[in-house]
GROMACS .gro file of C-alpha atoms in nm:
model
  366
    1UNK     CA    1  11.962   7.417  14.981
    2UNK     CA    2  12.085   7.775  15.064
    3UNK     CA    3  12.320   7.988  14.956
    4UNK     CA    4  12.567   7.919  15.223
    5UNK     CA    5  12.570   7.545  15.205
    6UNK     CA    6  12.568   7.583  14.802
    7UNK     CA    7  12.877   7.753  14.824
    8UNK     CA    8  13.060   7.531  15.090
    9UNK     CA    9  12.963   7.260  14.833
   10UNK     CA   10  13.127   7.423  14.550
   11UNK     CA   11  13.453   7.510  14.745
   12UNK     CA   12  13.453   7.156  14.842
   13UNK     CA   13  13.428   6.989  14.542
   14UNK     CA   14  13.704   7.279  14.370
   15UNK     CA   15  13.909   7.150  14.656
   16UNK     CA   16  13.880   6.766  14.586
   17UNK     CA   17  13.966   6.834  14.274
   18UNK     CA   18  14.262   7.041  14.337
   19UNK     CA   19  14.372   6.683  14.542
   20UNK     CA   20  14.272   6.807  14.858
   21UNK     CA   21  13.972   6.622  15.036
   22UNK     CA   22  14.118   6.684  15.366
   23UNK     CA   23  14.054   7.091  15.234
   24UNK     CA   24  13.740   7.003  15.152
   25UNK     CA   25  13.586   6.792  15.482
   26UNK     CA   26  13.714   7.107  15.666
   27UNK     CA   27  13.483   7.330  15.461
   28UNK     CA   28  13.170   7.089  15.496
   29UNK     CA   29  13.221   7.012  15.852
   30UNK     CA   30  13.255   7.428  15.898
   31UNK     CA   31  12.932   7.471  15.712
   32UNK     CA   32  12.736   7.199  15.842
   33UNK     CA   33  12.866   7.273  16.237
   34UNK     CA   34  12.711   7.648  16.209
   35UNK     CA   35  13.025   7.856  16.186
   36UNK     CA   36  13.019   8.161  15.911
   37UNK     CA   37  13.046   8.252  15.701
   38UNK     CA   38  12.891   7.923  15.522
   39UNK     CA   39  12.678   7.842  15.818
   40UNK     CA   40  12.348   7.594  15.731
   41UNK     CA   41  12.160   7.332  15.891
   42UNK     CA   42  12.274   6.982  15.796
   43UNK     CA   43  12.113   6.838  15.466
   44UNK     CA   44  12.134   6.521  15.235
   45UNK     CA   45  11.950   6.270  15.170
   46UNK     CA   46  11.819   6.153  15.476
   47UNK     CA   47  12.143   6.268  15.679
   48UNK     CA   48  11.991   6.184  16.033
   49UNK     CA   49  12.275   6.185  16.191
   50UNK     CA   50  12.320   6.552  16.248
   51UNK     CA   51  12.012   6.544  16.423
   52UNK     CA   52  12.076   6.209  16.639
   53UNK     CA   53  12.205   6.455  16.981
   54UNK     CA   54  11.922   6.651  16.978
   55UNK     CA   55  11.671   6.351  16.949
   56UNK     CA   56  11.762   6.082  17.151
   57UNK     CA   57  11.544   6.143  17.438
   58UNK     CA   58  11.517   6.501  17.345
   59UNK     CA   59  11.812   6.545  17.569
   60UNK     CA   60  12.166   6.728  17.535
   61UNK     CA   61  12.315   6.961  17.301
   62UNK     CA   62  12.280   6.962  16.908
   63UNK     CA   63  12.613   6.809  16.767
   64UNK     CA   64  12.705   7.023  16.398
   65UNK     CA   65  12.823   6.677  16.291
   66UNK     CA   66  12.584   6.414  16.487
   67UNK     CA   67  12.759   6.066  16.528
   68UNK     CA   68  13.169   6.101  16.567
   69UNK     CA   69  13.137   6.427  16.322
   70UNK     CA   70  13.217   6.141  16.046
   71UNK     CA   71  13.171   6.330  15.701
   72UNK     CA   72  13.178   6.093  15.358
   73UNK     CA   73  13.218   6.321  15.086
   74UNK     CA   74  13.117   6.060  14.869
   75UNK     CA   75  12.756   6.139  15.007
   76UNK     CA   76  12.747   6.494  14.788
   77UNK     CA   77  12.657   6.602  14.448
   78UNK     CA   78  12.966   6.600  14.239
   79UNK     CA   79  13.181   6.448  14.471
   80UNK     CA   80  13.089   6.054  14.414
   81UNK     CA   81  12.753   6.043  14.471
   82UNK     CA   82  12.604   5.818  14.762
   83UNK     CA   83  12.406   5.978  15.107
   84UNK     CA   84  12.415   6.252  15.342
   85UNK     CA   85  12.614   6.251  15.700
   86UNK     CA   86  12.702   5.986  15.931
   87UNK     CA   87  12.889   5.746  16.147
   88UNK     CA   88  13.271   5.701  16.047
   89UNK     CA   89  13.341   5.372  15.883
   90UNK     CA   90  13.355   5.081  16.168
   91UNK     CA   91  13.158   5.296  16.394
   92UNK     CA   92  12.867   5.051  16.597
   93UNK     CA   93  12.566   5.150  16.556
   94UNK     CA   94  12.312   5.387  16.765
   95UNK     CA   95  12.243   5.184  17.028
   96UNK     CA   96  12.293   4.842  17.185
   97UNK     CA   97  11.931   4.801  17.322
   98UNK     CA   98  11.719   4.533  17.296
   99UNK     CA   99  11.327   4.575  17.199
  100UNK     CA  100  11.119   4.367  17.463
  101UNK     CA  101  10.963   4.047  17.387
  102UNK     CA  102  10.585   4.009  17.474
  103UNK     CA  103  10.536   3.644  17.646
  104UNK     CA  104  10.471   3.423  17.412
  105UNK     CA  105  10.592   3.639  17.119
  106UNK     CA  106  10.919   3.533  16.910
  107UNK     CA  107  11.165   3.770  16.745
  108UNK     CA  108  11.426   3.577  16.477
  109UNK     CA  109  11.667   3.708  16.188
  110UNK     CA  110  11.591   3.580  15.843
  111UNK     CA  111  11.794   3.604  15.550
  112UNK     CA  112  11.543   3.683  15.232
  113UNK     CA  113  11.650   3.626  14.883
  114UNK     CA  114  11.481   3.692  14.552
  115UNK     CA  115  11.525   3.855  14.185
  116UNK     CA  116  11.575   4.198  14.325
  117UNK     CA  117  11.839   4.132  14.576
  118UNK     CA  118  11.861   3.996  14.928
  119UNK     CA  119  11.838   4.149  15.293
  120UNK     CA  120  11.818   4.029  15.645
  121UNK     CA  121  11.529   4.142  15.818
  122UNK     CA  122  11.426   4.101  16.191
  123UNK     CA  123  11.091   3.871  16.220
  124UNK     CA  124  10.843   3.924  16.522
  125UNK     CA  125  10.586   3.651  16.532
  126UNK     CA  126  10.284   3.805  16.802
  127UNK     CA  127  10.221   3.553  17.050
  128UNK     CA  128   9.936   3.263  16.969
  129UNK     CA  129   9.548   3.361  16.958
  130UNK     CA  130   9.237   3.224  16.900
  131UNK     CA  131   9.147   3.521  16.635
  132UNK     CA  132   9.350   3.555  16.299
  133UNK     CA  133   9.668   3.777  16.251
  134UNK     CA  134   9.558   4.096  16.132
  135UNK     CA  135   9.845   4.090  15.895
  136UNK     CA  136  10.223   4.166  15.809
  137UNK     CA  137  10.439   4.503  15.852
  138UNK     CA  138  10.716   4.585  15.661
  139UNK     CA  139  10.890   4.852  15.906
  140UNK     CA  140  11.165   5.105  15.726
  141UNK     CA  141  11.455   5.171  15.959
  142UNK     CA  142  11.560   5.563  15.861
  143UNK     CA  143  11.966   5.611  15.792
  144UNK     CA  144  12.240   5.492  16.085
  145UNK     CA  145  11.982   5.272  16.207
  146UNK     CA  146  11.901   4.929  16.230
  147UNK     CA  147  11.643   4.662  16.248
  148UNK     CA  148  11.702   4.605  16.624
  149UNK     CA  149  11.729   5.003  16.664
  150UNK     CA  150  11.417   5.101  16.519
  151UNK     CA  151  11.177   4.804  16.687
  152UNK     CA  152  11.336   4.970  17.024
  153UNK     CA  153  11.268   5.333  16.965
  154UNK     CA  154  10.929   5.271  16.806
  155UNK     CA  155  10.758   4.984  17.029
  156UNK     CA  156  10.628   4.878  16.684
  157UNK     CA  157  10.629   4.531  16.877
  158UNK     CA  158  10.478   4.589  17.196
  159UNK     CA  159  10.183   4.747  16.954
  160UNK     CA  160  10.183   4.468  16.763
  161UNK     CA  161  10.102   4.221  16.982
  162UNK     CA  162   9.797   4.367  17.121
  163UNK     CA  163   9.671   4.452  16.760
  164UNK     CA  164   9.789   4.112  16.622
  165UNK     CA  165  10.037   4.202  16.322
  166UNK     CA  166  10.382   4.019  16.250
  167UNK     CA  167  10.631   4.274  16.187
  168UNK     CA  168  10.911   4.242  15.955
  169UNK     CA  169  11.220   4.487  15.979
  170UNK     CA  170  11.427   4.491  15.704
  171UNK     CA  171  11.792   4.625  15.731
  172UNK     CA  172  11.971   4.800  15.491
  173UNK     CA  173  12.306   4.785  15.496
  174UNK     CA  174  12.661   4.959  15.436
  175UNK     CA  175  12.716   4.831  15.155
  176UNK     CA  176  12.431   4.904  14.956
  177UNK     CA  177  12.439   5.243  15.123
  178UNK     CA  178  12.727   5.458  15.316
  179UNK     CA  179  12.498   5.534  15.548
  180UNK     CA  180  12.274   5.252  15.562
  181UNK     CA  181  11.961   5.448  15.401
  182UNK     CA  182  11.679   5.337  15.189
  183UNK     CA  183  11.791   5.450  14.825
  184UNK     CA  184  11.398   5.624  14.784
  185UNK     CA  185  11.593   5.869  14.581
  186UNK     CA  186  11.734   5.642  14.319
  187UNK     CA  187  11.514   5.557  14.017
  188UNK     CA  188  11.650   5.181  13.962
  189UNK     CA  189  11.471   5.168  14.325
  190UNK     CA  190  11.162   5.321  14.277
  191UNK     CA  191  11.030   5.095  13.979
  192UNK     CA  192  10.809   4.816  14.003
  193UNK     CA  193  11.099   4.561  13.908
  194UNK     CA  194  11.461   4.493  14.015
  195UNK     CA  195  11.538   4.779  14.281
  196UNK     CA  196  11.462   4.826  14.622
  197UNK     CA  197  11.129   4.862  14.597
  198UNK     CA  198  11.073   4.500  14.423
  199UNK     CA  199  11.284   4.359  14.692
  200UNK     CA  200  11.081   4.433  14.951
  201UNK     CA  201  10.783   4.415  14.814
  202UNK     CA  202  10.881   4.033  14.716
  203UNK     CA  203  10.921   4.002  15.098
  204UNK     CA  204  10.607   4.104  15.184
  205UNK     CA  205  10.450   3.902  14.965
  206UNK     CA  206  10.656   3.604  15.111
  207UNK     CA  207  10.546   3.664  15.469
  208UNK     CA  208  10.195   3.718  15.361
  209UNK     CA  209  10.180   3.351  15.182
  210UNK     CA  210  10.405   3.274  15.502
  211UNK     CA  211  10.133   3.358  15.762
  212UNK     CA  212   9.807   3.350  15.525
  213UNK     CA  213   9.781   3.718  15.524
  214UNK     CA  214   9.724   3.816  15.183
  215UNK     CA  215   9.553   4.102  15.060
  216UNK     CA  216   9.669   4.228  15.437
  217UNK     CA  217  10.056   4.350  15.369
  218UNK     CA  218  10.141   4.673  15.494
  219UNK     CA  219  10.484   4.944  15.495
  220UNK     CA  220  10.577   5.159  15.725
  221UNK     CA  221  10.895   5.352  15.777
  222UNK     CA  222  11.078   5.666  15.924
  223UNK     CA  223  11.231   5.949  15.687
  224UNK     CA  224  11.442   5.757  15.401
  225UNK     CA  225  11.228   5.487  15.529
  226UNK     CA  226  10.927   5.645  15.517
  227UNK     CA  227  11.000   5.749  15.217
  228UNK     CA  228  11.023   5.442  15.070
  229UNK     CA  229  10.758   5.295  15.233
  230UNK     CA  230  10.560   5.590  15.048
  231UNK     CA  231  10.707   5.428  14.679
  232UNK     CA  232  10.597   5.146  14.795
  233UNK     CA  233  10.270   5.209  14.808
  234UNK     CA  234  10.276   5.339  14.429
  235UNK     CA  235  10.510   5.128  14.269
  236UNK     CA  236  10.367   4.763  14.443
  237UNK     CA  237   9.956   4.847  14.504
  238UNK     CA  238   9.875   4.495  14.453
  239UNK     CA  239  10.126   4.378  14.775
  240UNK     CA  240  10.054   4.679  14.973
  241UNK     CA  241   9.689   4.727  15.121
  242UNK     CA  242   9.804   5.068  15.285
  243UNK     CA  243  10.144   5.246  15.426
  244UNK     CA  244  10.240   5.477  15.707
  245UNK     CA  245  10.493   5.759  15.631
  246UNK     CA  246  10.669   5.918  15.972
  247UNK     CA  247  10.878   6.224  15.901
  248UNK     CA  248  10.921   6.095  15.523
  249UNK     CA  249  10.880   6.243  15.180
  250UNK     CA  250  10.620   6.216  14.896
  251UNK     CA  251  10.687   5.941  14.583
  252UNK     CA  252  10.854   6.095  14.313
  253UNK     CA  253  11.030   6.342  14.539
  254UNK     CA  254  11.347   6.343  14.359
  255UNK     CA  255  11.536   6.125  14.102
  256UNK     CA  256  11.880   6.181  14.215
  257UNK     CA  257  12.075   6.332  14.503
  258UNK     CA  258  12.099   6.710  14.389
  259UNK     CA  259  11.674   6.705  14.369
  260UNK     CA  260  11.692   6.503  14.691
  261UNK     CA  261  11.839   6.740  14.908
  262UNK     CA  262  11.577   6.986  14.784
  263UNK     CA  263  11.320   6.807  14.831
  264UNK     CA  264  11.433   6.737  15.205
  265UNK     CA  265  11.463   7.131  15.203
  266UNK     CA  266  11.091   7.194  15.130
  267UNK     CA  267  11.272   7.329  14.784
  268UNK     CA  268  11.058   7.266  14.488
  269UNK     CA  269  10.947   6.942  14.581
  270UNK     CA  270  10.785   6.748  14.317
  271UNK     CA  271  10.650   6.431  14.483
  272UNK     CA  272  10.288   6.293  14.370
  273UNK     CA  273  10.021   6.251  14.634
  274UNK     CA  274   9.950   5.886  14.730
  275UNK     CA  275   9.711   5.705  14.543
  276UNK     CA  276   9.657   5.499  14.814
  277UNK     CA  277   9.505   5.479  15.192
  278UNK     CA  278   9.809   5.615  15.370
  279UNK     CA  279   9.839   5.759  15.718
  280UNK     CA  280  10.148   6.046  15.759
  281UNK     CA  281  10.293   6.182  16.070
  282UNK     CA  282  10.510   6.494  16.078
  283UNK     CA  283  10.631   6.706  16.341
  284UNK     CA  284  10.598   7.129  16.329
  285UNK     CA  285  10.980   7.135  16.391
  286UNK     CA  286  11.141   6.900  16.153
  287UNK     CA  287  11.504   7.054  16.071
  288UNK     CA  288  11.568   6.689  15.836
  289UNK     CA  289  11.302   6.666  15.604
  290UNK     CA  290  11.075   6.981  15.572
  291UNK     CA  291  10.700   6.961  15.700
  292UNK     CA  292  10.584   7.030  15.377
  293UNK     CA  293  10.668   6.709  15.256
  294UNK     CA  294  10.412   6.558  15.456
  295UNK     CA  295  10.107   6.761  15.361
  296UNK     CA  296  10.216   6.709  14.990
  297UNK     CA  297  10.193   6.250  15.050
  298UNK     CA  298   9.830   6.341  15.168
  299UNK     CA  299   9.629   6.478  14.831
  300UNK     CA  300   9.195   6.542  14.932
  301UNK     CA  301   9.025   6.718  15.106
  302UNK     CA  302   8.893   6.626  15.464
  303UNK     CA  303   8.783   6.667  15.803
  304UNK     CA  304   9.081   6.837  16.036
  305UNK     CA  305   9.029   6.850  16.423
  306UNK     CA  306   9.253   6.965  16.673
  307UNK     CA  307   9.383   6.723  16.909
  308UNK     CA  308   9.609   6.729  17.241
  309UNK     CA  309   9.815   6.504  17.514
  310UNK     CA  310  10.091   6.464  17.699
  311UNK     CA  311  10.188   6.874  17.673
  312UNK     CA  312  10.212   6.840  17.269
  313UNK     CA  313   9.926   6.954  17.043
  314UNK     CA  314   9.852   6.816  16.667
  315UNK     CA  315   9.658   6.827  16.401
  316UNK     CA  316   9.441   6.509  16.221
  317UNK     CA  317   9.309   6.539  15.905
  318UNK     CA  318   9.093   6.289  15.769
  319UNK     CA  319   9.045   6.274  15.434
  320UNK     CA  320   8.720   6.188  15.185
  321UNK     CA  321   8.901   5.889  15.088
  322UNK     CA  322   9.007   5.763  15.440
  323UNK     CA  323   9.351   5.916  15.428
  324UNK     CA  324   9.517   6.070  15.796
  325UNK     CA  325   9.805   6.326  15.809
  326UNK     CA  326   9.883   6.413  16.133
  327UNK     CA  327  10.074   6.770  16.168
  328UNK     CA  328  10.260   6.748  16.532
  329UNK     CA  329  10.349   7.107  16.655
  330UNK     CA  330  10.648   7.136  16.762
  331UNK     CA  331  10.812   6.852  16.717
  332UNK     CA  332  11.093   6.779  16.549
  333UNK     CA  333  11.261   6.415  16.319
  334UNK     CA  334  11.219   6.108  16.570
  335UNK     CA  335  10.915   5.857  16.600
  336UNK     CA  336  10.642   6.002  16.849
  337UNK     CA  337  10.505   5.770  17.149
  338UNK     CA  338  10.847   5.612  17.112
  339UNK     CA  339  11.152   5.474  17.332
  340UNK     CA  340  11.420   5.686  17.412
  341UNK     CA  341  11.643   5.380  17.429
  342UNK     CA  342  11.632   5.386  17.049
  343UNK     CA  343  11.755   5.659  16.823
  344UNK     CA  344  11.515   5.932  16.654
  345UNK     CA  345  11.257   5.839  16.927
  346UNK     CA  346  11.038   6.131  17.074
  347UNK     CA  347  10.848   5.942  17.391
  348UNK     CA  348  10.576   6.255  17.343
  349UNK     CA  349  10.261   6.200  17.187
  350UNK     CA  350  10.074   6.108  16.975
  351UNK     CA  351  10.126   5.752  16.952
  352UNK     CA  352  10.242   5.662  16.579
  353UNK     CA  353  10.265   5.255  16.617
  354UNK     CA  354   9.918   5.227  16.765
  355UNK     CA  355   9.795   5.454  16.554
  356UNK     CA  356   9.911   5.300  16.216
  357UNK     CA  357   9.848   4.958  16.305
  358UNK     CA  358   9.490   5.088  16.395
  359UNK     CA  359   9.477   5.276  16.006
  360UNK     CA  360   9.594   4.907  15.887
  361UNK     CA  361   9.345   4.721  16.093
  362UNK     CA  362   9.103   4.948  15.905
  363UNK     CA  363   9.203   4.909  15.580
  364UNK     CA  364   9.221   4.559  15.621
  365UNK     CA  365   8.903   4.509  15.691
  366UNK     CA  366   8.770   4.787  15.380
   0.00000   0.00000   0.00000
């Protein structure tokens, strides 16, 4: 983080202290909205929300304080600990859209239960077909959204039923999380056992026994999503055939929240490379989660072309081991080739569901 927004922290946490946490909001929501002399662009772990004006739809102003100009001080280093910015508590969430449903396609909410915990998830089935399922997708909501949410503003199901994948969108939830983020950042939820990551990993492996698709389970996800879909890929090899990181950050990025918002800062970041087949989208502009956290998930050398449509030009590199990063100029923290309707959704090019289910159709075949 900078200066500025190192200092606002400081005054704010001298002013909780002092009793004060009104004080103290004022000071964040100063910093955070632009105003000097402690102006910054918003940071945390994940913190979306200051970006959710400016990307839904690419339309209308940037909002300091994104969703109500809520502020948890809980979500800072020293004062709690917990995530980033967000909706205020009883807020709904970002949108009350409904994904389509193919013909002949099913979408249900499960409950799933195991050592590691228990989460709903949202369950589309692709409609029936004389060739086999080409397997199951764990998709990673990013914070202040939802299951419903992110199948809207990524189409993940409209692309799934013409590649034939069930999808599987697990939701995280207040209480595990203030602002209903992925805890990628937490170490009890990177290991193999007993933390996020074994939860969902436990799921996949459920659905894959579910719909005789194993050896063909694969994670996806959108920044603190993404991000975990990128542990998951390093902490559960044996469930996860490949993963697709939008707009996310490396393994091993940080171990707590202070080296989280670094990381998300492009600030010493620390993550390891992925050791598996993983295909990585990030956009030129990201003000959320710094581009250079997607070049780092993508270790090897390769084969880069230049690609265009749409009005947007990116970058593919394909590396010796089969690995894609896909550099976006331009654009900034929302899911390309998605639905406005949703939130973080950037209708422009390229389009990342097709595209990943196409990497996973590939390594499922390998």
């Amino acid at each position: 983080m900078n200066d500025h927004f190192a200092t606002a922290m400081r005054r704010a946490l001298e002013q909780t202290r002092a009793g004060d946490p009104h004080g103290a909001t004022s000071v964040l929501q100063a910093a955070l909205s632009g105003q000097a002399p402690d102006a910054a662009p918003c940071c945390g772990p994940c913190a979306e929300a200051a970006e959710k004006t400016a990307h839904r739809g690419a339309t209308g102003p940037r909002s300091g304080l994104g969703l109500g100009g809520g502020l948890d001080l809980s979500s800072l280093p020293g004062l709690g600990g917990g995530l980033g910015l967000g909706r205020q508590a009883g807020m709904p969430g970002a949108t009350a859209a409904r994904a389509p449903v193919p013909e002949g396609a099913s979408v249900e909410t499960r409950q799933h239960s195991g050592a590691a915990g228990s989460r709903s998830y949202r369950l589309f089935v692709p409609s029936e077909r004389q060739t086999p399922l080409q397997g199951v997708v764990l998709m990673l909501h990013g914070c202040t959204q939802g299951a419903e949410d992110f199948a809207v503003g990524t189409r993940m199901d409209v692309a799934a039923e013409a590649a034939g994948f069930v999808v599987a969108y697990p939701e995280q939830t207040g209480r595990h999380n203030a602002q209903s983020c992925w805890n990628w950042f937490r170490p009890e939820d990177q290991a193999r056992t007993g933390g996020e990551a074994a939860l969902l990993a436990d799921l996949g492996q459920a659905l894959a026994e579910e719909f005789s698709c194993e050896g063909r389970v694969f994670a996806a996800g959108l920044s603190a999503g993404g991000a975990m879909a990128a542990i998951l890929g390093e902490s559960h090899p044996d469930v996860f055939r490949a993963t697709g990181v939008h707009s996310g950050l490396p393994a091993g990025a940080a171990r707590d929240v202070v080296s989280a918002f670094a990381a998300m800062r492009g600030e010493g970041t620390s993550g390891r490379a992925a050791t598996g087949p993983v295909i990585v989208f990030h956009g030129s502009a990201d003000r959320t989660v710094a581009p250079a956290n997607g070049s780092a998930i993508v270790g090897g050398h390769g084969i880069e072309r230049t690609e265009s449509g749409n009005g947007r030009t990116w970058t593919r590199l394909v590396t010796d081991d089969g690995s894609e990063l896909w550099r976006v100029e331009g654009a900034g923290h929302a899911w390309f080739g998605g639905d406005p309707a949703g939130s973080y959704a950037d209708p422009k090019g390229p389009d990342a569901s097709t595209e990943m289910l196409r990497f996973f159709v590939e390594r499922g075949q390998a």
